[in-house]
PDB file of C-alpha atoms in Angstrom:
ATOM      1  CA  MET A  39     -22.475  13.845   4.950  1.00  0.00           C
ATOM      2  CA  THR A  40     -20.034  14.094   2.064  1.00  0.00           C
ATOM      3  CA  SER A  41     -19.412  17.382   0.337  1.00  0.00           C
ATOM      4  CA  LYS A  42     -20.187  18.070  -3.324  1.00  0.00           C
ATOM      5  CA  GLU A  43     -16.760  19.672  -3.423  1.00  0.00           C
ATOM      6  CA  PHE A  44     -15.205  16.196  -3.291  1.00  0.00           C
ATOM      7  CA  GLU A  45     -17.240  14.459  -5.981  1.00  0.00           C
ATOM      8  CA  PRO A  46     -14.907  12.877  -8.532  1.00  0.00           C
ATOM      9  CA  ILE A  47     -15.295  13.700 -12.201  1.00  0.00           C
ATOM     10  CA  ASP A  48     -18.198  11.682 -13.607  1.00  0.00           C
ATOM     11  CA  PRO A  49     -16.957   9.370 -16.410  1.00  0.00           C
ATOM     12  CA  THR A  50     -20.463   9.222 -17.899  1.00  0.00           C
ATOM     13  CA  VAL A  51     -20.280  12.967 -18.487  1.00  0.00           C
ATOM     14  CA  SER A  52     -16.605  13.794 -19.011  1.00  0.00           C
ATOM     15  CA  PRO A  53     -14.460  11.449 -21.156  1.00  0.00           C
ATOM     16  CA  ARG A  54     -12.003   9.483 -19.070  1.00  0.00           C
ATOM     17  CA  PHE A  55      -9.086  10.618 -21.221  1.00  0.00           C
ATOM     18  CA  SER A  56      -9.771  14.299 -20.544  1.00  0.00           C
ATOM     19  CA  ASP A  57      -8.418  16.728 -17.947  1.00  0.00           C
ATOM     20  CA  ILE A  58      -5.376  16.371 -15.703  1.00  0.00           C
ATOM     21  CA  ALA A  59      -4.930  12.911 -14.148  1.00  0.00           C
ATOM     22  CA  THR A  60      -5.597  12.447 -10.433  1.00  0.00           C
ATOM     23  CA  PHE A  61      -6.064   9.236  -8.481  1.00  0.00           C
ATOM     24  CA  MET A  62      -9.447   7.839  -9.632  1.00  0.00           C
ATOM     25  CA  ARG A  63     -10.335  11.302 -11.006  1.00  0.00           C
ATOM     26  CA  THR A  64     -10.857  12.618  -7.482  1.00  0.00           C
ATOM     27  CA  ARG A  65     -10.547  16.309  -6.757  1.00  0.00           C
ATOM     28  CA  ARG A  66      -7.080  17.655  -5.998  1.00  0.00           C
ATOM     29  CA  HIS A  67      -7.192  19.117  -2.494  1.00  0.00           C
ATOM     30  CA  ASP A  68      -4.884  20.494   0.159  1.00  0.00           C
ATOM     31  CA  ILE A  69      -4.580  18.723   3.504  1.00  0.00           C
ATOM     32  CA  SER A  70      -7.697  19.659   5.461  1.00  0.00           C
ATOM     33  CA  PRO A  71      -9.961  18.255   8.203  1.00  0.00           C
ATOM     34  CA  GLN A  72     -12.681  18.101   5.528  1.00  0.00           C
ATOM     35  CA  VAL A  73     -10.846  15.199   3.872  1.00  0.00           C
ATOM     36  CA  ASP A  74     -11.676  11.735   5.219  1.00  0.00           C
ATOM     37  CA  ILE A  75      -9.363   9.667   3.024  1.00  0.00           C
ATOM     38  CA  GLY A  76      -6.255  11.035   1.344  1.00  0.00           C
ATOM     39  CA  LEU A  77      -4.831   9.425  -1.786  1.00  0.00           C
ATOM     40  CA  VAL A  78      -1.146  10.313  -1.773  1.00  0.00           C
ATOM     41  CA  GLY A  79       1.727   9.769  -4.168  1.00  0.00           C
ATOM     42  CA  VAL A  80       5.193   9.072  -2.769  1.00  0.00           C
ATOM     43  CA  PRO A  81       7.577   9.375  -5.758  1.00  0.00           C
ATOM     44  CA  PHE A  82      10.629   7.958  -3.984  1.00  0.00           C
ATOM     45  CA  ASP A  83      13.037   5.268  -5.172  1.00  0.00           C
ATOM     46  CA  LEU A  84      16.294   6.095  -3.408  1.00  0.00           C
ATOM     47  CA  GLY A  85      16.003   2.932  -1.299  1.00  0.00           C
ATOM     48  CA  VAL A  86      16.424   0.310  -4.029  1.00  0.00           C
ATOM     49  CA  ASN A  87      19.483  -1.764  -4.849  1.00  0.00           C
ATOM     50  CA  TYR A  88      18.497  -3.004  -8.298  1.00  0.00           C
ATOM     51  CA  ARG A  89      16.221  -1.316 -10.858  1.00  0.00           C
ATOM     52  CA  THR A  90      15.066   2.230 -10.201  1.00  0.00           C
ATOM     53  CA  GLY A  91      11.914   3.771 -11.662  1.00  0.00           C
ATOM     54  CA  ALA A  92       9.373   3.559  -8.829  1.00  0.00           C
ATOM     55  CA  ARG A  93       9.531   7.347  -8.458  1.00  0.00           C
ATOM     56  CA  HIS A  94       7.288   7.357 -11.537  1.00  0.00           C
ATOM     57  CA  GLY A  95       4.739   5.051  -9.930  1.00  0.00           C
ATOM     58  CA  PRO A  96       2.322   7.706  -8.630  1.00  0.00           C
ATOM     59  CA  SER A  97       2.061   9.497 -11.975  1.00  0.00           C
ATOM     60  CA  GLY A  98       1.608   6.206 -13.816  1.00  0.00           C
ATOM     61  CA  VAL A  99      -1.124   5.008 -11.470  1.00  0.00           C
ATOM     62  CA  ARG A 100      -2.925   8.338 -11.688  1.00  0.00           C
ATOM     63  CA  GLU A 101      -3.105   7.809 -15.448  1.00  0.00           C
ATOM     64  CA  GLY A 102      -4.091   4.151 -15.071  1.00  0.00           C
ATOM     65  CA  SER A 103      -6.808   5.023 -12.575  1.00  0.00           C
ATOM     66  CA  ARG A 104      -8.829   6.849 -15.231  1.00  0.00           C
ATOM     67  CA  VAL A 105     -10.555   3.474 -15.762  1.00  0.00           C
ATOM     68  CA  ILE A 106     -11.993   3.383 -12.218  1.00  0.00           C
ATOM     69  CA  ARG A 107     -15.710   4.029 -11.814  1.00  0.00           C
ATOM     70  CA  ARG A 108     -17.677   4.792  -8.629  1.00  0.00           C
ATOM     71  CA  VAL A 109     -19.234   1.662  -7.095  1.00  0.00           C
ATOM     72  CA  HIS A 110     -17.680  -1.628  -6.006  1.00  0.00           C
ATOM     73  CA  PRO A 111     -19.157  -4.499  -8.066  1.00  0.00           C
ATOM     74  CA  SER A 112     -19.410  -7.024  -5.205  1.00  0.00           C
ATOM     75  CA  SER A 113     -19.863  -5.119  -1.952  1.00  0.00           C
ATOM     76  CA  GLY A 114     -21.798  -2.211  -3.430  1.00  0.00           C
ATOM     77  CA  ILE A 115     -19.595   0.217  -1.502  1.00  0.00           C
ATOM     78  CA  ALA A 116     -19.621   3.654  -3.147  1.00  0.00           C
ATOM     79  CA  PRO A 117     -16.607   5.260  -1.444  1.00  0.00           C
ATOM     80  CA  PHE A 118     -17.054   8.725  -2.937  1.00  0.00           C
ATOM     81  CA  GLU A 119     -20.636   8.893  -1.651  1.00  0.00           C
ATOM     82  CA  ILE A 120     -19.870   7.929   1.943  1.00  0.00           C
ATOM     83  CA  CYS A 121     -16.521   9.710   2.432  1.00  0.00           C
ATOM     84  CA  ASN A 122     -14.718  12.829   1.270  1.00  0.00           C
ATOM     85  CA  VAL A 123     -11.915  11.334  -0.795  1.00  0.00           C
ATOM     86  CA  ALA A 124      -9.255  13.558  -2.350  1.00  0.00           C
ATOM     87  CA  ASP A 125      -5.949  13.383  -4.168  1.00  0.00           C
ATOM     88  CA  LEU A 126      -3.592  15.210  -1.804  1.00  0.00           C
ATOM     89  CA  GLY A 127      -0.766  15.317  -4.320  1.00  0.00           C
ATOM     90  CA  ASP A 128       2.683  13.920  -3.633  1.00  0.00           C
ATOM     91  CA  ALA A 129       4.628  13.821  -0.398  1.00  0.00           C
ATOM     92  CA  PRO A 130       7.727  16.006  -0.791  1.00  0.00           C
ATOM     93  CA  ILE A 131      11.054  14.278  -1.384  1.00  0.00           C
ATOM     94  CA  ASN A 132      14.623  15.349  -2.012  1.00  0.00           C
ATOM     95  CA  PRO A 133      15.768  13.393  -5.079  1.00  0.00           C
ATOM     96  CA  MET A 134      19.419  13.785  -4.078  1.00  0.00           C
ATOM     97  CA  ASN A 135      19.126  12.716  -0.437  1.00  0.00           C
ATOM     98  CA  LYS A 136      17.434   9.608   0.919  1.00  0.00           C
ATOM     99  CA  ASP A 137      17.591  10.532   4.604  1.00  0.00           C
ATOM    100  CA  ILE A 138      16.101  13.988   4.091  1.00  0.00           C
ATOM    101  CA  SER A 139      13.372  12.445   1.940  1.00  0.00           C
ATOM    102  CA  ILE A 140      12.386   9.984   4.656  1.00  0.00           C
ATOM    103  CA  VAL A 141      12.008  12.826   7.152  1.00  0.00           C
ATOM    104  CA  GLN A 142       9.953  14.827   4.637  1.00  0.00           C
ATOM    105  CA  ILE A 143       7.649  11.866   3.979  1.00  0.00           C
ATOM    106  CA  GLN A 144       7.107  11.301   7.702  1.00  0.00           C
ATOM    107  CA  GLU A 145       6.340  14.982   8.304  1.00  0.00           C
ATOM    108  CA  PHE A 146       3.842  14.996   5.433  1.00  0.00           C
ATOM    109  CA  PHE A 147       1.944  12.014   6.828  1.00  0.00           C
ATOM    110  CA  GLU A 148       2.031  13.515  10.314  1.00  0.00           C
ATOM    111  CA  GLN A 149      -0.028  16.357   8.859  1.00  0.00           C
ATOM    112  CA  LEU A 150      -2.601  13.805   7.704  1.00  0.00           C
ATOM    113  CA  VAL A 151      -2.724  12.290  11.184  1.00  0.00           C
ATOM    114  CA  GLU A 152      -3.213  15.739  12.743  1.00  0.00           C
ATOM    115  CA  ASN A 153      -6.158  16.321  10.401  1.00  0.00           C
ATOM    116  CA  LYS A 154      -7.610  12.823  11.025  1.00  0.00           C
ATOM    117  CA  ILE A 155      -7.144  11.777   7.390  1.00  0.00           C
ATOM    118  CA  THR A 156      -6.717   8.069   6.644  1.00  0.00           C
ATOM    119  CA  PRO A 157      -3.911   7.704   4.080  1.00  0.00           C
ATOM    120  CA  ILE A 158      -3.705   5.413   1.082  1.00  0.00           C
ATOM    121  CA  ALA A 159      -0.261   5.869  -0.453  1.00  0.00           C
ATOM    122  CA  CYS A 160       1.037   4.936  -3.877  1.00  0.00           C
ATOM    123  CA  GLY A 161       4.802   4.576  -4.164  1.00  0.00           C
ATOM    124  CA  GLY A 162       7.537   4.686  -4.670  1.00  0.00           C
ATOM    125  CA  ASP A 163       9.758   1.868  -3.450  1.00  0.00           C
ATOM    126  CA  HIS A 164       9.043  -0.223  -0.380  1.00  0.00           C
ATOM    127  CA  THR A 165      11.069   1.979   1.919  1.00  0.00           C
ATOM    128  CA  ILE A 166       8.020   4.240   2.229  1.00  0.00           C
ATOM    129  CA  PRO A 167       5.984   2.234   4.790  1.00  0.00           C
ATOM    130  CA  LEU A 168       8.563   3.082   7.473  1.00  0.00           C
ATOM    131  CA  PRO A 169       8.114   6.884   7.486  1.00  0.00           C
ATOM    132  CA  ILE A 170       4.355   6.414   7.039  1.00  0.00           C
ATOM    133  CA  LEU A 171       4.199   4.088  10.049  1.00  0.00           C
ATOM    134  CA  ARG A 172       6.363   6.482  12.049  1.00  0.00           C
ATOM    135  CA  ALA A 173       3.590   9.015  11.502  1.00  0.00           C
ATOM    136  CA  ILE A 174       0.489   6.894  12.038  1.00  0.00           C
ATOM    137  CA  ALA A 175       1.665   4.243  14.529  1.00  0.00           C
ATOM    138  CA  LYS A 176       3.931   6.181  16.865  1.00  0.00           C
ATOM    139  CA  ASP A 177       1.410   5.924  19.723  1.00  0.00           C
ATOM    140  CA  THR A 178      -0.232   2.571  18.980  1.00  0.00           C
ATOM    141  CA  PRO A 179       1.514  -0.346  17.250  1.00  0.00           C
ATOM    142  CA  VAL A 180      -0.494  -1.720  14.343  1.00  0.00           C
ATOM    143  CA  GLY A 181      -1.101  -5.076  12.760  1.00  0.00           C
ATOM    144  CA  ILE A 182       0.273  -5.506   9.252  1.00  0.00           C
ATOM    145  CA  LEU A 183      -1.042  -7.398   6.256  1.00  0.00           C
ATOM    146  CA  HIS A 184       2.032  -7.569   4.044  1.00  0.00           C
ATOM    147  CA  PHE A 185       1.899  -8.806   0.442  1.00  0.00           C
ATOM    148  CA  ASP A 186       5.439  -9.367  -0.831  1.00  0.00           C
ATOM    149  CA  ALA A 187       7.843 -11.758  -2.491  1.00  0.00           C
ATOM    150  CA  HIS A 188      10.453 -10.632   0.040  1.00  0.00           C
ATOM    151  CA  ALA A 189      10.360 -10.455   3.835  1.00  0.00           C
ATOM    152  CA  ASP A 190      11.818  -6.925   4.138  1.00  0.00           C
ATOM    153  CA  THR A 191      13.384  -7.880   7.464  1.00  0.00           C
ATOM    154  CA  LEU A 192      17.074  -7.627   6.610  1.00  0.00           C
ATOM    155  CA  ASP A 193      19.155  -5.737   9.160  1.00  0.00           C
ATOM    156  CA  GLU A 194      20.989  -3.950   6.379  1.00  0.00           C
ATOM    157  CA  LEU A 195      21.542  -4.039   2.642  1.00  0.00           C
ATOM    158  CA  VAL A 196      24.950  -3.043   1.256  1.00  0.00           C
ATOM    159  CA  GLY A 197      25.687  -1.414   4.598  1.00  0.00           C
ATOM    160  CA  ASP A 198      22.448   0.605   4.664  1.00  0.00           C
ATOM    161  CA  ARG A 199      19.783   0.114   7.352  1.00  0.00           C
ATOM    162  CA  ILE A 200      16.786   1.955   5.869  1.00  0.00           C
ATOM    163  CA  ASN A 201      15.808   0.785   2.404  1.00  0.00           C
ATOM    164  CA  HIS A 202      13.236  -1.323   0.572  1.00  0.00           C
ATOM    165  CA  ALA A 203      14.445  -4.544   2.237  1.00  0.00           C
ATOM    166  CA  THR A 204      14.344  -3.424   5.876  1.00  0.00           C
ATOM    167  CA  PHE A 205      11.073  -1.620   6.667  1.00  0.00           C
ATOM    168  CA  LEU A 206       9.512  -4.383   8.789  1.00  0.00           C
ATOM    169  CA  ARG A 207      12.644  -4.943  10.842  1.00  0.00           C
ATOM    170  CA  ARG A 208      12.917  -1.249  11.625  1.00  0.00           C
ATOM    171  CA  GLY A 209       9.166  -1.138  12.271  1.00  0.00           C
ATOM    172  CA  TYR A 210       9.511  -3.930  14.821  1.00  0.00           C
ATOM    173  CA  GLU A 211      12.544  -2.351  16.502  1.00  0.00           C
ATOM    174  CA  GLU A 212      10.754   1.000  16.764  1.00  0.00           C
ATOM    175  CA  SER A 213       7.599  -0.657  18.211  1.00  0.00           C
ATOM    176  CA  LEU A 214       5.501   0.564  15.294  1.00  0.00           C
ATOM    177  CA  VAL A 215       4.123  -2.921  14.605  1.00  0.00           C
ATOM    178  CA  ASP A 216       2.676  -5.584  16.877  1.00  0.00           C
ATOM    179  CA  PRO A 217       4.655  -8.718  15.899  1.00  0.00           C
ATOM    180  CA  LYS A 218       1.824 -11.037  16.900  1.00  0.00           C
ATOM    181  CA  ARG A 219      -0.427  -9.189  14.431  1.00  0.00           C
ATOM    182  CA  VAL A 220       1.906  -9.199  11.426  1.00  0.00           C
ATOM    183  CA  ILE A 221       1.146 -11.592   8.579  1.00  0.00           C
ATOM    184  CA  GLN A 222       3.246 -11.841   5.438  1.00  0.00           C
ATOM    185  CA  ILE A 223       1.974 -13.640   2.345  1.00  0.00           C
ATOM    186  CA  GLY A 224       3.541 -14.587  -0.978  1.00  0.00           C
ATOM    187  CA  LEU A 225       7.197 -14.877   0.056  1.00  0.00           C
ATOM    188  CA  ARG A 226       9.245 -16.686  -2.561  1.00  0.00           C
ATOM    189  CA  GLY A 227      12.235 -16.404  -4.876  1.00  0.00           C
ATOM    190  CA  SER A 228      15.928 -16.999  -4.364  1.00  0.00           C
ATOM    191  CA  ARG A 229      17.435 -15.645  -1.156  1.00  0.00           C
ATOM    192  CA  PHE A 230      20.662 -13.980  -0.117  1.00  0.00           C
ATOM    193  CA  ALA A 231      21.266 -16.624   2.566  1.00  0.00           C
ATOM    194  CA  LEU A 232      19.572 -19.598   4.194  1.00  0.00           C
ATOM    195  CA  ASP A 233      18.414 -17.495   7.154  1.00  0.00           C
ATOM    196  CA  ASP A 234      17.452 -14.233   5.440  1.00  0.00           C
ATOM    197  CA  ILE A 235      13.770 -14.435   6.434  1.00  0.00           C
ATOM    198  CA  GLN A 236      14.449 -15.995   9.850  1.00  0.00           C
ATOM    199  CA  PHE A 237      14.046 -12.718  11.760  1.00  0.00           C
ATOM    200  CA  GLY A 238      10.284 -12.705  11.201  1.00  0.00           C
ATOM    201  CA  TYR A 239       9.875 -16.201  12.595  1.00  0.00           C
ATOM    202  CA  ASP A 240      12.033 -15.327  15.608  1.00  0.00           C
ATOM    203  CA  VAL A 241       9.990 -12.278  16.635  1.00  0.00           C
ATOM    204  CA  GLY A 242       6.590 -13.881  16.050  1.00  0.00           C
ATOM    205  CA  PHE A 243       5.469 -12.773  12.592  1.00  0.00           C
ATOM    206  CA  THR A 244       3.117 -15.158  10.768  1.00  0.00           C
ATOM    207  CA  ILE A 245       4.743 -16.023   7.448  1.00  0.00           C
ATOM    208  CA  ILE A 246       2.987 -17.754   4.566  1.00  0.00           C
ATOM    209  CA  THR A 247       5.433 -18.517   1.778  1.00  0.00           C
ATOM    210  CA  MET A 248       4.100 -18.947  -1.729  1.00  0.00           C
ATOM    211  CA  ASP A 249       4.537 -22.717  -1.457  1.00  0.00           C
ATOM    212  CA  GLU A 250       2.454 -22.691   1.732  1.00  0.00           C
ATOM    213  CA  TYR A 251      -0.080 -20.343   0.125  1.00  0.00           C
ATOM    214  CA  GLU A 252      -0.724 -22.871  -2.626  1.00  0.00           C
ATOM    215  CA  GLU A 253      -1.025 -25.740  -0.163  1.00  0.00           C
ATOM    216  CA  MET A 254      -3.458 -23.817   2.062  1.00  0.00           C
ATOM    217  CA  GLY A 255      -5.598 -22.234  -0.653  1.00  0.00           C
ATOM    218  CA  ARG A 256      -7.029 -18.724  -0.682  1.00  0.00           C
ATOM    219  CA  THR A 257      -9.935 -19.410   1.674  1.00  0.00           C
ATOM    220  CA  GLU A 258      -7.696 -20.827   4.394  1.00  0.00           C
ATOM    221  CA  VAL A 259      -5.228 -17.963   3.966  1.00  0.00           C
ATOM    222  CA  ILE A 260      -8.072 -15.491   4.518  1.00  0.00           C
ATOM    223  CA  ARG A 261      -9.034 -17.344   7.695  1.00  0.00           C
ATOM    224  CA  LYS A 262      -5.445 -17.080   8.895  1.00  0.00           C
ATOM    225  CA  ILE A 263      -5.325 -13.341   8.110  1.00  0.00           C
ATOM    226  CA  ASP A 264      -8.540 -12.862  10.093  1.00  0.00           C
ATOM    227  CA  GLN A 265      -7.095 -14.792  13.038  1.00  0.00           C
ATOM    228  CA  VAL A 266      -3.760 -12.928  13.065  1.00  0.00           C
ATOM    229  CA  LEU A 267      -5.031  -9.377  12.582  1.00  0.00           C
ATOM    230  CA  GLY A 268      -7.746  -9.742  15.191  1.00  0.00           C
ATOM    231  CA  ASP A 269      -9.753  -6.644  16.112  1.00  0.00           C
ATOM    232  CA  GLY A 270      -7.039  -4.000  16.467  1.00  0.00           C
ATOM    233  CA  PRO A 271      -5.916  -1.259  14.072  1.00  0.00           C
ATOM    234  CA  SER A 272      -4.297  -2.673  10.954  1.00  0.00           C
ATOM    235  CA  TYR A 273      -2.227  -1.409   8.035  1.00  0.00           C
ATOM    236  CA  ILE A 274      -2.006  -2.873   4.526  1.00  0.00           C
ATOM    237  CA  SER A 275       1.347  -2.860   2.754  1.00  0.00           C
ATOM    238  CA  LEU A 276       1.198  -4.259  -0.761  1.00  0.00           C
ATOM    239  CA  ASP A 277       4.506  -4.584  -2.566  1.00  0.00           C
ATOM    240  CA  ILE A 278       3.401  -5.444  -6.084  1.00  0.00           C
ATOM    241  CA  ASP A 279       6.236  -7.923  -6.550  1.00  0.00           C
ATOM    242  CA  GLY A 280       4.217 -10.087  -4.172  1.00  0.00           C
ATOM    243  CA  LEU A 281       1.927 -10.602  -7.152  1.00  0.00           C
ATOM    244  CA  ASP A 282       2.941 -12.538 -10.236  1.00  0.00           C
ATOM    245  CA  PRO A 283       4.934 -10.473 -12.764  1.00  0.00           C
ATOM    246  CA  ALA A 284       2.960 -12.124 -15.556  1.00  0.00           C
ATOM    247  CA  PHE A 285       0.215  -9.706 -14.489  1.00  0.00           C
ATOM    248  CA  LEU A 286       2.332  -6.837 -13.108  1.00  0.00           C
ATOM    249  CA  PRO A 287       5.651  -6.702 -14.963  1.00  0.00           C
ATOM    250  CA  GLY A 288       6.264  -3.050 -14.068  1.00  0.00           C
ATOM    251  CA  THR A 289       8.270  -3.541 -10.893  1.00  0.00           C
ATOM    252  CA  GLY A 290      11.902  -3.364  -9.887  1.00  0.00           C
ATOM    253  CA  VAL A 291      12.494  -6.909  -8.614  1.00  0.00           C
ATOM    254  CA  PRO A 292      10.059  -9.289 -10.360  1.00  0.00           C
ATOM    255  CA  GLU A 293       9.766 -12.801  -8.906  1.00  0.00           C
ATOM    256  CA  ILE A 294       7.952 -15.484 -10.884  1.00  0.00           C
ATOM    257  CA  GLY A 295       5.210 -17.648  -9.366  1.00  0.00           C
ATOM    258  CA  GLY A 296       3.317 -15.116  -7.271  1.00  0.00           C
ATOM    259  CA  ILE A 297      -0.204 -14.305  -6.112  1.00  0.00           C
ATOM    260  CA  THR A 298      -2.748 -13.486  -8.816  1.00  0.00           C
ATOM    261  CA  PRO A 299      -4.477 -10.094  -8.902  1.00  0.00           C
ATOM    262  CA  ARG A 300      -7.780 -11.933  -8.439  1.00  0.00           C
ATOM    263  CA  ASP A 301      -6.599 -13.473  -5.176  1.00  0.00           C
ATOM    264  CA  ALA A 302      -5.326 -10.089  -4.005  1.00  0.00           C
ATOM    265  CA  GLN A 303      -8.744  -8.574  -4.768  1.00  0.00           C
ATOM    266  CA  VAL A 304     -10.602 -11.202  -2.764  1.00  0.00           C
ATOM    267  CA  ILE A 305      -8.181 -10.980   0.168  1.00  0.00           C
ATOM    268  CA  ILE A 306      -8.539  -7.199   0.345  1.00  0.00           C
ATOM    269  CA  ARG A 307     -12.336  -7.513   0.156  1.00  0.00           C
ATOM    270  CA  SER A 308     -12.224  -9.875   3.135  1.00  0.00           C
ATOM    271  CA  LEU A 309     -10.910  -6.980   5.252  1.00  0.00           C
ATOM    272  CA  GLN A 310     -14.250  -5.169   5.156  1.00  0.00           C
ATOM    273  CA  GLY A 311     -15.338  -4.384   8.712  1.00  0.00           C
ATOM    274  CA  ARG A 312     -11.796  -4.088  10.055  1.00  0.00           C
ATOM    275  CA  GLU A 313     -10.159  -0.962  11.436  1.00  0.00           C
ATOM    276  CA  ILE A 314      -7.806  -0.110   8.571  1.00  0.00           C
ATOM    277  CA  VAL A 315      -5.707   2.904   9.580  1.00  0.00           C
ATOM    278  CA  GLY A 316      -3.699   3.232   6.385  1.00  0.00           C
ATOM    279  CA  ALA A 317      -2.206   1.482   3.396  1.00  0.00           C
ATOM    280  CA  ASP A 318       0.437   1.658   0.729  1.00  0.00           C
ATOM    281  CA  ILE A 319       0.947   0.045  -2.661  1.00  0.00           C
ATOM    282  CA  SER A 320       4.627   0.130  -3.544  1.00  0.00           C
ATOM    283  CA  GLU A 321       7.302  -0.785  -6.089  1.00  0.00           C
ATOM    284  CA  VAL A 322       5.263   0.390  -9.091  1.00  0.00           C
ATOM    285  CA  SER A 323       7.761   1.099 -11.866  1.00  0.00           C
ATOM    286  CA  PRO A 324       5.905   2.022 -15.076  1.00  0.00           C
ATOM    287  CA  LEU A 325       9.118   2.233 -17.103  1.00  0.00           C
ATOM    288  CA  HIS A 326       9.389  -1.555 -17.023  1.00  0.00           C
ATOM    289  CA  ASP A 327       5.903  -2.081 -18.484  1.00  0.00           C
ATOM    290  CA  PRO A 328       5.216  -0.350 -21.815  1.00  0.00           C
ATOM    291  CA  THR A 329       1.731  -1.940 -21.966  1.00  0.00           C
ATOM    292  CA  GLY A 330       0.494   0.023 -18.924  1.00  0.00           C
ATOM    293  CA  ILE A 331      -1.337  -2.973 -17.449  1.00  0.00           C
ATOM    294  CA  THR A 332       0.668  -2.766 -14.214  1.00  0.00           C
ATOM    295  CA  CYS A 333      -0.623   0.730 -13.455  1.00  0.00           C
ATOM    296  CA  ILE A 334      -4.190  -0.225 -14.386  1.00  0.00           C
ATOM    297  CA  THR A 335      -4.051  -3.266 -12.100  1.00  0.00           C
ATOM    298  CA  VAL A 336      -2.563  -1.228  -9.252  1.00  0.00           C
ATOM    299  CA  ALA A 337      -5.303   1.381  -9.700  1.00  0.00           C
ATOM    300  CA  ASN A 338      -7.904  -1.359  -9.317  1.00  0.00           C
ATOM    301  CA  LEU A 339      -6.223  -2.726  -6.183  1.00  0.00           C
ATOM    302  CA  MET A 340      -6.028   0.806  -4.814  1.00  0.00           C
ATOM    303  CA  PHE A 341      -9.787   1.080  -5.385  1.00  0.00           C
ATOM    304  CA  GLU A 342     -10.301  -2.215  -3.521  1.00  0.00           C
ATOM    305  CA  ILE A 343      -8.383  -0.790  -0.556  1.00  0.00           C
ATOM    306  CA  LEU A 344     -10.270   2.500  -0.801  1.00  0.00           C
ATOM    307  CA  CYS A 345     -13.600   0.691  -0.531  1.00  0.00           C
ATOM    308  CA  VAL A 346     -12.738  -1.191   2.675  1.00  0.00           C
ATOM    309  CA  VAL A 347     -11.155   1.930   4.181  1.00  0.00           C
ATOM    310  CA  ALA A 348     -14.186   4.066   3.258  1.00  0.00           C
ATOM    311  CA  ASP A 349     -16.512   1.493   4.817  1.00  0.00           C
ATOM    312  CA  CYS A 350     -14.373   1.606   7.991  1.00  0.00           C
ATOM    313  CA  VAL A 351     -14.293   5.414   8.161  1.00  0.00           C
ATOM    314  CA  HIS A 352     -18.022   5.669   7.472  1.00  0.00           C
ATOM    315  CA  SER A 353     -18.901   3.105  10.157  1.00  0.00           C
ATOM    316  CA  ARG A 354     -17.010   5.095  12.820  1.00  0.00           C
ATOM    317  CA  ARG A 355     -19.315   8.101  12.410  1.00  0.00           C
TER     318      ARG A 355
END
């Protein structure tokens, strides 16, 4: 049974513009075994090689998430009624040192694992899945559903091996991911070299480029995701540049011609019933979107993930 202590602020009683912003107006809480699902900010952008600003993503999405209500419109899942959901604040980072920050992020998420809290992280650049996976997948490799314009399988970028373009390669090398259960969707855009996404093919990832996505159609892509992920534990990593920048301009490396937010919603909804052990939404850079629609859209996608995770956590009881 959920605790009254964790009930989010009711938007029918308290105006949505009031009080201090938290993710989806949930209660701010310390890490505790009472928490089922932890919403966590990771304000880190020391791993980018182009436009910074993703360190402001968590605060922007907290503000944008004031629009979120309590019940999913299609599935009827009411996550705050079936699970104790809390905003656990931000993972600590050292803004002057990338390597120290990565260790701090990993140690923070290890505390969530110790307390049996399922994490949903909001970044932050796309370096952050690596320390999160080091915490939650160190004993059991996970399947990955990866939304992205870029493969993130480079060996290094400007001489650096841990950054927003390398997390899946490091995850494979460290046996954090099961390559046969990794599926990447939305890849597109100009490339550094002819073979810069070849690593994924070589190790057995399933890759659906944006051209292939259009040829297959959303329904067939969902079937493929279902086939690849199978029944094992899975992790969702959503780099928002996998979606079209016409809808989410607030990101560091926008690539035209991407997935629509509607398709992303439906794909995430299709994961209901799976064992989702964690998730991140990354590369949210509010400074590049004065309209605020990026943060509002990310908040809605975060709610979609929350609903399927809450359904999973609730069904395990």
